[in-house]
Coordinates of N, CA and C and ligand atoms in Angstrom, one line a residue:
M1 N 41.9 -25.1 21.4 CA 41.6 -24.4 21.5 C 42.9 -23.8 22.5
H2 N 43.5 -25.6 22.8 CA 44.1 -25.1 23.8 C 45.6 -24.8 23.2
V3 N 45.7 -25.5 22.0 CA 46.7 -25.8 21.2 C 47.1 -24.3 20.5
E4 N 46.0 -23.5 20.6 CA 45.7 -22.4 19.6 C 46.8 -21.5 21.0
V5 N 46.4 -21.4 22.3 CA 46.8 -20.7 23.5 C 48.7 -21.0 23.3
V6 N 48.6 -22.7 23.8 CA 49.9 -22.8 23.5 C 50.6 -22.4 22.7
E7 N 49.9 -21.7 21.5 CA 51.3 -21.2 20.8 C 51.5 -20.1 20.4
N8 N 50.4 -19.7 20.9 CA 50.4 -17.6 21.5 C 51.7 -18.0 22.0
V9 N 51.8 -18.3 23.0 CA 52.6 -18.1 24.4 C 53.8 -17.8 23.3
L10 N 54.1 -19.0 23.4 CA 55.7 -19.6 22.7 C 55.6 -18.6 21.1
K11 N 54.9 -18.4 20.7 CA 54.8 -16.7 20.1 C 55.5 -15.6 20.6
L12 N 54.4 -15.2 21.8 CA 55.0 -14.0 22.1 C 56.2 -14.5 22.5
N13 N 56.7 -15.5 23.4 CA 58.1 -15.7 24.1 C 59.1 -14.8 22.9
D14 N 58.6 -15.7 21.6 CA 60.1 -15.7 20.4 C 59.8 -14.5 19.9
D15 N 58.8 -13.6 20.4 CA 59.0 -12.0 19.3 C 59.7 -11.6 20.6
V16 N 59.9 -11.8 21.8 CA 60.6 -11.0 22.7 C 61.8 -11.0 22.9
A17 N 62.1 -13.4 22.7 CA 63.4 -13.2 21.8 C 64.1 -12.2 21.4
R18 N 63.2 -12.6 20.5 CA 64.0 -11.3 18.5 C 64.3 -10.3 19.3
R19 N 63.3 -9.4 20.0 CA 63.6 -8.0 20.8 C 65.3 -7.7 21.4
N20 N 65.4 -9.1 22.6 CA 66.1 -9.3 22.9 C 68.1 -9.8 22.2
R21 N 67.5 -9.9 21.8 CA 68.6 -10.1 21.0 C 68.7 -9.3 19.8
A22 N 68.1 -8.7 19.5 CA 68.5 -7.0 18.7 C 68.3 -6.5 19.7
V23 N 69.0 -6.5 20.8 CA 69.5 -5.0 21.9 C 70.2 -5.1 22.0
L24 N 71.1 -6.4 22.4 CA 71.9 -7.2 22.7 C 72.8 -7.3 21.6
H25 N 73.0 -7.2 19.8 CA 74.3 -7.5 19.1 C 74.0 -5.5 19.6
E26 N 72.4 -5.0 19.6 CA 73.5 -4.1 19.5 C 74.3 -3.1 20.1
A27 N 74.1 -3.8 20.9 CA 74.7 -3.4 22.5 C 76.5 -3.5 22.0
G28 N 76.6 -5.4 21.4 CA 78.5 -5.7 21.0 C 77.8 -7.1 22.3
V29 N 76.9 -7.6 22.7 CA 76.9 -8.9 23.9 C 77.0 -9.8 23.5
F30 N 77.8 -10.5 23.8 CA 77.6 -11.5 23.3 C 77.0 -12.8 24.8
T31 N 76.1 -13.5 24.4 CA 74.8 -14.0 25.3 C 75.1 -15.5 25.5
I32 N 75.5 -16.1 25.6 CA 74.9 -18.2 25.9 C 73.7 -17.7 27.5
D33 N 73.4 -19.1 27.4 CA 72.1 -19.4 28.1 C 72.9 -20.6 28.4
L34 N 72.7 -20.9 30.3 CA 73.6 -22.1 30.4 C 72.0 -22.9 30.6
L35 N 71.8 -24.8 30.7 CA 71.2 -25.0 30.7 C 71.7 -26.6 31.2
G36 N 71.1 -27.4 32.1 CA 71.4 -28.4 33.1 C 70.6 -28.7 33.8
G37 N 71.1 -30.3 34.9 CA 70.7 -29.9 35.1 C 70.3 -29.2 36.4
P38 N 69.5 -29.2 38.1 CA 70.1 -29.5 39.0 C 71.0 -30.2 40.0
G39 N 72.5 -29.4 40.3 CA 73.1 -29.8 40.7 C 74.4 -30.9 39.6
C40 N 74.3 -30.4 38.5 CA 75.5 -30.1 37.2 C 76.7 -29.7 37.2
G41 N 76.3 -28.7 38.2 CA 77.7 -27.0 38.2 C 77.5 -26.6 37.8
K42 N 76.4 -25.4 37.0 CA 76.6 -25.0 36.6 C 76.8 -23.6 37.3
T43 N 76.3 -23.1 38.9 CA 76.6 -21.7 39.4 C 77.9 -22.1 40.0
T44 N 78.4 -23.6 40.0 CA 80.5 -23.3 39.9 C 81.0 -22.6 38.7
L45 N 80.4 -23.7 37.5 CA 81.2 -22.6 36.4 C 80.9 -21.6 36.0
V46 N 80.4 -20.9 36.3 CA 79.6 -19.3 37.0 C 81.1 -18.8 37.7
E47 N 80.6 -19.4 38.3 CA 81.5 -19.1 39.3 C 83.4 -18.7 38.6
R48 N 83.8 -19.6 38.8 CA 85.3 -20.3 37.9 C 85.0 -19.4 36.9
T49 N 84.2 -19.7 35.5 CA 85.2 -18.4 34.2 C 84.9 -17.2 34.7
L50 N 84.6 -16.7 35.9 CA 84.2 -14.9 37.0 C 85.6 -14.5 36.9
A51 N 86.1 -15.5 37.7 CA 87.4 -15.8 38.5 C 88.8 -15.2 37.6
A52 N 88.3 -16.7 36.3 CA 89.5 -16.7 35.4 C 89.2 -15.6 33.9
L53 N 87.7 -14.8 33.8 CA 88.3 -13.7 32.8 C 87.8 -12.6 33.1
R54 N 86.8 -12.0 34.6 CA 86.8 -11.2 34.7 C 87.6 -9.8 34.3
A55 N 88.9 -9.8 34.0 CA 90.5 -9.2 33.5 C 90.7 -8.5 32.2
E56 N 89.9 -9.8 31.5 CA 89.7 -8.9 30.2 C 88.7 -9.5 29.4
L57 N 87.4 -9.5 30.1 CA 85.9 -9.1 29.5 C 85.0 -8.5 30.8
R58 N 84.9 -8.1 30.4 CA 83.5 -6.2 31.6 C 82.0 -8.2 30.7
I59 N 82.0 -9.2 32.2 CA 80.6 -10.0 32.5 C 79.2 -9.6 33.2
A60 N 77.9 -9.9 32.8 CA 77.0 -9.6 34.0 C 76.4 -11.2 33.7
V61 N 75.6 -10.9 34.6 CA 75.3 -12.8 35.2 C 73.7 -12.6 35.4
I62 N 72.8 -13.1 34.6 CA 71.1 -13.3 35.2 C 71.1 -14.5 35.6
V63 N 70.7 -15.1 36.8 CA 70.4 -16.3 37.1 C 68.9 -16.6 37.1
G64 N 68.4 -17.4 37.1 CA 67.3 -18.0 37.1 C 66.6 -19.3 37.9
D65 N 66.1 -19.0 38.8 CA 65.9 -20.2 39.6 C 64.3 -20.3 40.4
L66 N 63.9 -21.8 41.2 CA 62.3 -20.8 41.5 C 62.4 -20.2 42.6
A67 N 63.1 -20.3 43.8 CA 63.2 -19.0 44.4 C 64.6 -19.3 45.4
T68 N 64.9 -18.4 46.5 CA 65.9 -17.7 46.9 C 66.9 -17.2 45.9
A69 N 67.7 -16.1 47.0 CA 69.3 -15.7 45.6 C 70.6 -16.1 46.1
R70 N 70.6 -17.4 46.5 CA 71.6 -18.2 46.8 C 72.8 -18.7 45.8
D71 N 72.0 -18.1 44.5 CA 72.9 -18.7 43.4 C 74.1 -16.7 43.3
A72 N 72.4 -16.1 43.1 CA 73.2 -14.3 42.9 C 74.1 -13.9 43.7
Q73 N 74.0 -14.8 45.4 CA 74.9 -14.0 46.5 C 77.0 -15.3 46.0
R74 N 76.0 -16.1 45.3 CA 77.5 -17.0 45.7 C 78.2 -16.3 44.3
I75 N 77.9 -15.6 42.9 CA 78.6 -15.2 41.9 C 78.3 -13.9 42.1
A76 N 78.1 -12.8 42.5 CA 78.0 -11.9 43.7 C 79.3 -11.3 44.4
R77 N 79.8 -13.2 44.8 CA 80.8 -12.5 45.3 C 82.7 -12.0 43.9
H78 N 81.4 -11.8 42.4 CA 83.6 -12.8 41.5 C 83.2 -11.5 40.6
C79 N 81.1 -10.7 41.2 CA 80.6 -9.9 39.4 C 79.5 -9.3 40.1
P80 N 79.6 -8.1 40.1 CA 78.9 -7.0 40.8 C 77.5 -7.5 39.6
H81 N 77.9 -7.2 38.7 CA 76.6 -7.8 37.8 C 76.0 -8.0 37.8
V82 N 75.3 -8.5 38.8 CA 73.9 -9.4 38.4 C 73.0 -9.6 38.9
V83 N 71.8 -9.6 38.3 CA 70.7 -10.1 38.3 C 69.6 -11.9 38.8
Q84 N 69.3 -11.8 40.2 CA 68.5 -12.6 40.3 C 67.3 -13.0 40.3
V85 N 66.0 -13.3 38.8 CA 64.8 -13.5 38.7 C 64.5 -15.0 39.6
N86 N 63.5 -14.5 40.0 CA 62.7 -15.7 40.8 C 61.8 -16.6 40.1
T87 N 61.3 -17.8 39.1 CA 60.1 -17.7 38.7 C 59.1 -18.6 39.4
G88 N 59.2 -18.7 40.5 CA 57.8 -19.4 41.5 C 58.0 -20.7 41.2
K89 N 57.2 -21.2 40.5 CA 56.9 -22.5 39.9 C 57.5 -22.7 38.8
G90 N 57.8 -21.6 38.1 CA 58.1 -21.9 36.6 C 59.0 -22.6 36.2
C91 N 59.3 -24.2 35.6 CA 60.4 -24.3 35.5 C 61.4 -23.6 34.9
H92 N 61.9 -22.5 34.0 CA 62.8 -22.7 32.9 C 62.1 -20.4 33.5
L93 N 63.4 -19.8 32.1 CA 63.5 -18.8 32.3 C 62.2 -18.3 31.0
E94 N 61.6 -17.4 30.6 CA 61.0 -17.1 29.2 C 61.4 -15.6 28.6
A95 N 61.5 -15.1 27.8 CA 62.1 -14.1 26.8 C 62.1 -12.4 28.2
H96 N 60.5 -12.3 28.4 CA 60.3 -11.2 28.9 C 60.5 -11.2 30.5
Q97 N 61.0 -11.9 30.9 CA 61.9 -12.0 31.9 C 62.8 -11.8 32.3
V98 N 63.8 -12.1 30.8 CA 64.8 -11.8 30.9 C 65.4 -10.4 30.1
R99 N 64.6 -10.0 29.9 CA 64.0 -8.4 29.3 C 64.0 -7.8 30.4
Q100 N 63.3 -8.3 31.3 CA 63.3 -6.7 32.5 C 65.0 -6.7 33.7
A101 N 65.2 -8.4 33.3 CA 66.4 -8.2 34.2 C 67.6 -7.7 32.9
M102 N 67.9 -7.4 31.6 CA 68.3 -7.5 31.0 C 68.8 -5.7 31.0
E103 N 67.5 -5.1 32.0 CA 66.4 -3.4 31.9 C 67.5 -3.0 33.5
R104 N 68.5 -4.3 34.2 CA 69.1 -3.8 35.3 C 70.1 -3.5 35.1
I105 N 71.0 -4.1 33.9 CA 72.0 -4.0 33.4 C 72.3 -3.4 32.0
D106 N 73.6 -2.9 32.8 CA 74.7 -0.6 31.5 C 75.3 -2.2 30.2
L107 N 74.5 -3.0 29.5 CA 74.7 -2.8 28.4 C 76.2 -2.7 27.4
H108 N 75.9 -1.5 26.9 CA 77.2 -1.2 26.5 C 78.1 -0.7 27.8
Q109 N 78.3 -1.4 28.6 CA 79.2 -1.7 29.7 C 79.5 -3.5 29.3
T110 N 79.0 -4.3 28.8 CA 78.6 -5.8 29.1 C 80.1 -6.0 27.9
D111 N 80.6 -7.2 27.9 CA 81.5 -7.8 26.8 C 80.4 -9.3 26.6
L112 N 80.1 -10.1 27.9 CA 79.4 -11.3 28.4 C 78.4 -10.9 28.9
L113 N 77.2 -11.9 28.4 CA 76.0 -12.1 29.3 C 75.4 -13.5 29.7
I114 N 76.5 -14.3 30.9 CA 76.0 -15.6 31.0 C 74.1 -15.5 31.3
I115 N 73.5 -15.9 30.7 CA 71.9 -16.5 31.3 C 71.9 -17.7 32.7
E116 N 72.2 -17.9 33.3 CA 72.5 -19.6 34.0 C 70.6 -19.8 34.0
N117 N 70.5 -20.8 33.6 CA 68.8 -20.3 33.6 C 68.5 -21.8 34.5
V118 N 66.7 -22.4 34.8 CA 66.9 -23.2 35.7 C 67.1 -24.6 35.9
G119 N 67.0 -24.8 36.8 CA 68.1 -26.9 36.6 C 67.4 -27.0 35.8
N120 N 67.2 -27.6 35.0 CA 65.9 -28.5 34.5 C 66.2 -28.6 33.4
L121 N 66.4 -30.2 32.1 CA 66.6 -30.7 31.8 C 65.9 -30.6 30.2
V122 N 64.4 -29.7 30.9 CA 63.4 -30.0 30.1 C 63.2 -29.1 29.2
C123 N 61.9 -28.1 30.2 CA 61.5 -27.2 30.5 C 62.4 -25.6 29.7
P124 N 63.1 -25.9 29.8 CA 64.2 -24.5 28.7 C 64.5 -24.3 28.0
V125 N 64.4 -25.6 27.5 CA 64.9 -26.2 25.9 C 63.9 -25.4 24.6
G126 N 63.2 -25.1 25.5 CA 62.0 -24.4 23.8 C 62.2 -23.0 23.5
F127 N 62.2 -22.6 25.2 CA 62.7 -21.0 24.8 C 63.7 -20.3 24.6
D128 N 63.3 -19.1 23.3 CA 64.3 -19.0 23.0 C 64.3 -17.8 24.3
L129 N 65.1 -17.0 24.5 CA 65.0 -16.2 25.6 C 66.3 -14.7 24.6
G130 N 66.8 -14.3 23.3 CA 67.8 -14.0 22.8 C 69.1 -14.8 22.9
Q131 N 69.0 -15.2 23.4 CA 70.9 -15.5 23.6 C 72.6 -15.9 22.4
D132 N 72.6 -16.1 21.6 CA 73.1 -16.6 20.9 C 73.8 -17.8 20.9
V133 N 73.8 -18.3 22.1 CA 74.6 -19.9 22.0 C 73.8 -21.0 23.2
K134 N 73.1 -21.8 22.8 CA 73.1 -22.4 24.1 C 73.6 -23.1 24.5
V135 N 74.5 -23.5 26.4 CA 75.2 -24.5 26.0 C 74.3 -25.3 27.0
G136 N 74.7 -26.7 26.9 CA 73.5 -27.7 27.4 C 74.3 -28.5 28.4
M137 N 75.0 -28.3 30.1 CA 75.7 -29.0 30.5 C 75.2 -30.2 30.9
F138 N 75.9 -31.5 31.5 CA 76.0 -32.6 31.6 C 76.7 -32.9 33.2
S139 N 76.9 -33.8 33.8 CA 77.8 -34.1 35.2 C 77.7 -35.7 34.7
T140 N 79.0 -36.3 34.8 CA 79.6 -37.4 35.1 C 78.5 -38.4 36.8
T141 N 78.1 -37.4 37.3 CA 77.3 -38.0 38.3 C 76.4 -38.6 37.6
E142 N 75.6 -37.5 36.9 CA 74.2 -38.3 36.7 C 74.1 -39.5 35.8
G143 N 75.6 -39.6 35.5 CA 74.9 -41.1 34.2 C 75.2 -40.8 32.9
A144 N 75.2 -42.0 32.1 CA 76.4 -41.0 30.7 C 74.5 -41.7 29.9
D145 N 73.2 -42.2 30.0 CA 72.3 -42.1 29.1 C 71.4 -40.6 29.5
K146 N 72.1 -39.9 30.7 CA 70.9 -38.0 29.7 C 70.7 -37.6 28.6
P147 N 71.8 -37.6 27.5 CA 72.1 -37.3 26.4 C 70.5 -38.0 25.7
A148 N 71.0 -39.1 26.1 CA 70.1 -39.8 25.1 C 68.6 -40.1 25.4
K149 N 68.4 -39.4 27.1 CA 66.7 -39.4 27.6 C 66.8 -38.7 27.2
Y150 N 67.1 -37.0 27.2 CA 66.7 -36.3 26.9 C 67.1 -35.3 26.0
P151 N 66.6 -35.7 24.5 CA 67.5 -35.8 23.4 C 67.8 -34.1 23.4
Y152 N 66.1 -33.6 23.4 CA 65.8 -31.5 23.2 C 66.9 -30.6 22.9
M153 N 67.3 -30.4 24.8 CA 68.3 -30.2 25.4 C 69.8 -30.2 24.5
V154 N 70.0 -31.7 23.8 CA 71.1 -31.8 23.6 C 71.3 -30.6 21.9
H155 N 70.0 -31.7 21.2 CA 69.9 -31.2 20.0 C 70.2 -29.2 19.9
E156 N 69.7 -28.8 21.1 CA 68.9 -27.1 20.9 C 70.6 -26.5 21.4
S157 N 71.9 -27.2 21.1 CA 73.1 -26.8 22.5 C 73.1 -26.7 21.4
D158 N 74.6 -25.9 21.4 CA 75.5 -25.1 20.3 C 77.1 -26.2 21.5
V159 N 77.0 -26.2 22.2 CA 78.3 -26.4 23.0 C 77.3 -27.9 23.9
V160 N 77.9 -28.7 23.7 CA 78.1 -29.4 25.5 C 79.5 -29.1 26.3
L161 N 78.4 -30.0 27.2 CA 80.1 -29.7 28.1 C 79.4 -31.2 29.2
L162 N 80.6 -31.8 29.3 CA 80.8 -32.7 30.1 C 81.8 -32.2 31.7
N163 N 81.2 -31.7 32.4 CA 81.6 -31.4 33.6 C 81.4 -32.9 35.1
K164 N 82.6 -32.1 36.4 CA 83.0 -33.4 37.1 C 83.9 -34.6 36.7
T165 N 84.9 -34.7 35.5 CA 85.4 -35.0 34.7 C 86.5 -36.2 35.8
D166 N 86.8 -35.3 37.0 CA 87.7 -35.3 38.3 C 87.1 -36.6 39.0
L167 N 85.5 -36.5 38.3 CA 85.2 -37.7 39.1 C 85.0 -39.6 38.5
L168 N 84.9 -39.4 37.4 CA 85.6 -40.7 36.7 C 86.5 -41.3 37.4
P169 N 87.2 -42.2 37.7 CA 87.3 -43.0 38.6 C 86.3 -43.4 39.2
Y170 N 85.6 -43.0 40.0 CA 84.8 -43.1 41.0 C 83.8 -43.3 40.8
V171 N 83.0 -43.2 39.7 CA 82.1 -43.0 39.1 C 81.4 -44.2 38.1
P172 N 80.4 -44.6 37.8 CA 79.7 -45.9 36.8 C 79.4 -44.5 35.6
F173 N 80.7 -44.3 34.8 CA 80.4 -43.6 33.2 C 80.5 -43.7 32.6
D174 N 79.6 -44.2 31.5 CA 80.3 -44.9 29.9 C 80.8 -43.4 28.6
V175 N 82.0 -42.8 28.7 CA 82.0 -42.0 28.2 C 82.0 -41.6 26.8
N176 N 82.2 -43.4 26.4 CA 81.8 -43.3 24.3 C 80.7 -43.2 24.5
Q177 N 80.5 -43.6 25.4 CA 78.1 -43.8 25.2 C 77.9 -42.5 25.0
F178 N 78.2 -41.8 25.7 CA 77.7 -40.2 26.3 C 78.3 -39.9 24.7
D179 N 79.8 -39.8 24.6 CA 80.1 -39.4 23.0 C 79.6 -39.7 21.7
T180 N 79.6 -41.0 22.2 CA 77.7 -41.6 20.2 C 77.3 -40.7 21.0
D181 N 76.2 -41.0 22.1 CA 74.9 -40.1 22.0 C 74.4 -38.7 21.4
V182 N 75.9 -37.7 22.1 CA 75.8 -36.6 21.9 C 75.6 -36.3 20.4
R183 N 77.6 -36.8 19.9 CA 77.1 -36.9 18.4 C 75.7 -37.2 17.4
R184 N 75.5 -37.9 18.2 CA 73.5 -38.5 17.1 C 73.2 -37.5 16.7
L185 N 72.4 -36.7 18.2 CA 71.7 -36.2 18.2 C 72.0 -34.1 17.7
R186 N 73.9 -34.1 17.9 CA 74.4 -33.2 17.6 C 75.3 -33.0 16.8
P187 N 75.0 -33.5 14.9 CA 76.1 -33.7 16.1 C 77.6 -32.6 15.2
D188 N 77.5 -31.4 15.1 CA 78.6 -30.2 15.2 C 78.6 -30.0 16.8
A189 N 77.6 -30.1 17.5 CA 78.2 -29.0 18.9 C 79.6 -29.6 19.1
T190 N 79.8 -28.1 19.7 CA 81.4 -28.1 19.8 C 81.3 -29.1 21.2
V191 N 81.3 -30.2 21.7 CA 81.7 -31.2 22.9 C 83.3 -30.8 24.1
L192 N 82.9 -30.3 25.1 CA 84.2 -29.9 26.2 C 83.8 -30.7 27.3
R193 N 85.1 -31.1 27.9 CA 85.6 -31.9 29.5 C 85.4 -30.6 29.5
C194 N 85.2 -31.1 31.8 CA 85.3 -30.1 31.9 C 85.3 -30.5 33.8
S195 N 86.0 -30.0 34.9 CA 85.5 -29.5 36.2 C 85.6 -28.5 36.9
A196 N 84.9 -28.2 37.4 CA 84.6 -27.0 37.0 C 85.6 -26.0 38.7
Y197 N 84.1 -27.3 39.4 CA 85.3 -27.9 40.9 C 86.6 -27.6 41.0
L198 N 87.3 -28.4 40.4 CA 89.0 -28.0 40.0 C 89.4 -27.3 39.7
N199 N 88.4 -26.4 39.2 CA 89.4 -25.4 37.9 C 90.2 -26.1 36.8
K200 N 89.3 -26.9 36.6 CA 90.3 -27.7 34.7 C 88.9 -27.6 33.7
L201 N 89.7 -25.9 33.2 CA 87.7 -24.8 32.4 C 88.7 -25.2 31.4
D202 N 90.4 -25.6 30.2 CA 91.2 -24.9 30.1 C 90.3 -24.4 28.9
S203 N 89.4 -25.3 27.9 CA 89.1 -25.9 26.5 C 87.5 -24.9 26.9
W204 N 86.5 -24.6 27.7 CA 86.0 -24.4 28.1 C 85.8 -22.8 28.1
L205 N 87.5 -21.4 28.3 CA 87.8 -20.4 28.4 C 88.0 -19.8 27.3
D206 N 88.8 -21.1 26.9 CA 88.8 -20.7 25.0 C 88.3 -20.2 24.0
W207 N 87.0 -21.5 23.5 CA 86.3 -21.4 23.8 C 85.2 -20.3 23.8
L208 N 85.4 -19.2 25.1 CA 84.6 -18.6 25.5 C 85.3 -17.1 25.5
R209 N 86.4 -17.2 25.2 CA 87.2 -15.9 24.8 C 87.4 -15.5 23.8
A210 N 87.2 -16.4 22.9 CA 87.3 -16.8 21.2 C 85.9 -16.3 20.8
R211 N 84.6 -16.9 21.4 CA 83.9 -16.3 20.6 C 83.6 -15.0 21.4
A212 N 84.0 -14.0 23.0 CA 83.1 -13.2 23.0 C 84.0 -12.0 22.8
A213 N 85.2 -11.9 21.7 CA 86.0 -11.6 21.3 C 85.3 -11.4 19.8
A214 N 84.8 -12.3 19.2 CA 85.1 -12.0 18.2 C 82.3 -12.1 17.4
P215 N 82.6 -11.1 18.3 CA 80.7 -10.4 18.2 C 80.5 -10.3 16.6
A216 N 80.8 -10.3 15.1 CA 80.6 -10.0 14.2 C 80.4 -11.7 13.9
E217 N 81.2 -12.6 14.6 CA 81.1 -14.5 14.8 C 79.2 -14.2 15.0
I218 N 78.9 -13.8 15.7 CA 76.9 -14.1 16.0 C 76.7 -14.4 15.2
S219 N 75.5 -15.3 15.4 CA 75.3 -15.4 13.8 C 73.5 -16.3 14.4
A220 N 72.2 -16.9 14.2 CA 71.1 -17.1 14.6 C 71.4 -18.5 15.1
P221 N 70.5 -18.4 15.4 CA 70.1 -19.3 16.8 C 69.7 -21.0 15.8
Y222 N 70.2 -22.3 16.7 CA 69.5 -23.1 15.8 C 68.7 -23.2 15.2
T223 N 67.9 -23.4 14.8 CA 66.7 -24.6 15.1 C 66.6 -25.0 13.8
K224 N 65.8 -26.3 13.7 CA 65.4 -27.4 12.7 C 65.3 -27.1 10.9
A225 N 64.3 -25.3 11.4 CA 64.8 -25.0 10.2 C 66.0 -24.2 9.1
N226 N 66.7 -23.9 10.2 CA 68.0 -23.3 9.7 C 69.4 -24.1 10.3
P227 N 68.9 -25.5 10.2 CA 70.6 -26.3 10.4 C 71.3 -26.1 10.3
R228 N 72.5 -26.5 10.8 CA 74.7 -24.7 10.5 C 75.0 -26.7 10.2
Ligands
MG1 MG1 72.9 -23.0 39.7

């Protein structure tokens, strides 16, 4: 009975996510779900991305956190279209929460929707939100072993970002090990390095510009049954 309940919850989430995706595509919105552990730099990346691209793209942001609106307040300095979702004890965003947040955004005036998920390397992975792309973010201060220890996040991430590269001279981080593990887990992932804090984001911004400008190339989310 327990298994049946869990399966029903996931099926319900997937149904809502499919509807979210259809609504977003109908409005021409390109959507990313940004995943990563607490403190890896997700909010800083969103802030810098907004500052760099807001003149060329209409961007909205949905931010998930257990408590507080601190991230939304930071992001609101760069973008008026931000919705904070407090998940309480929930360790990830679910599709119905994103649907409710989407109702507060004018999607027809939006080119790019960034969803900053709750800081967690495990729980957000299995929940489709209706995004086009999941972006998995790691940072050099977390250690190079994290992709191998949290393989499902890498497996589900179309893009893998390594942040805080400016700290590489000061932390023990084996870049080769990181790259090797990521390639083994998700050979077709786009792997990018950045320092959000120092605004070294060229490859990330180029990738985002290209994808957001080409909604016709929006493709189905990666699944084990539908490998790309
Ligand atoms: Mg954050």
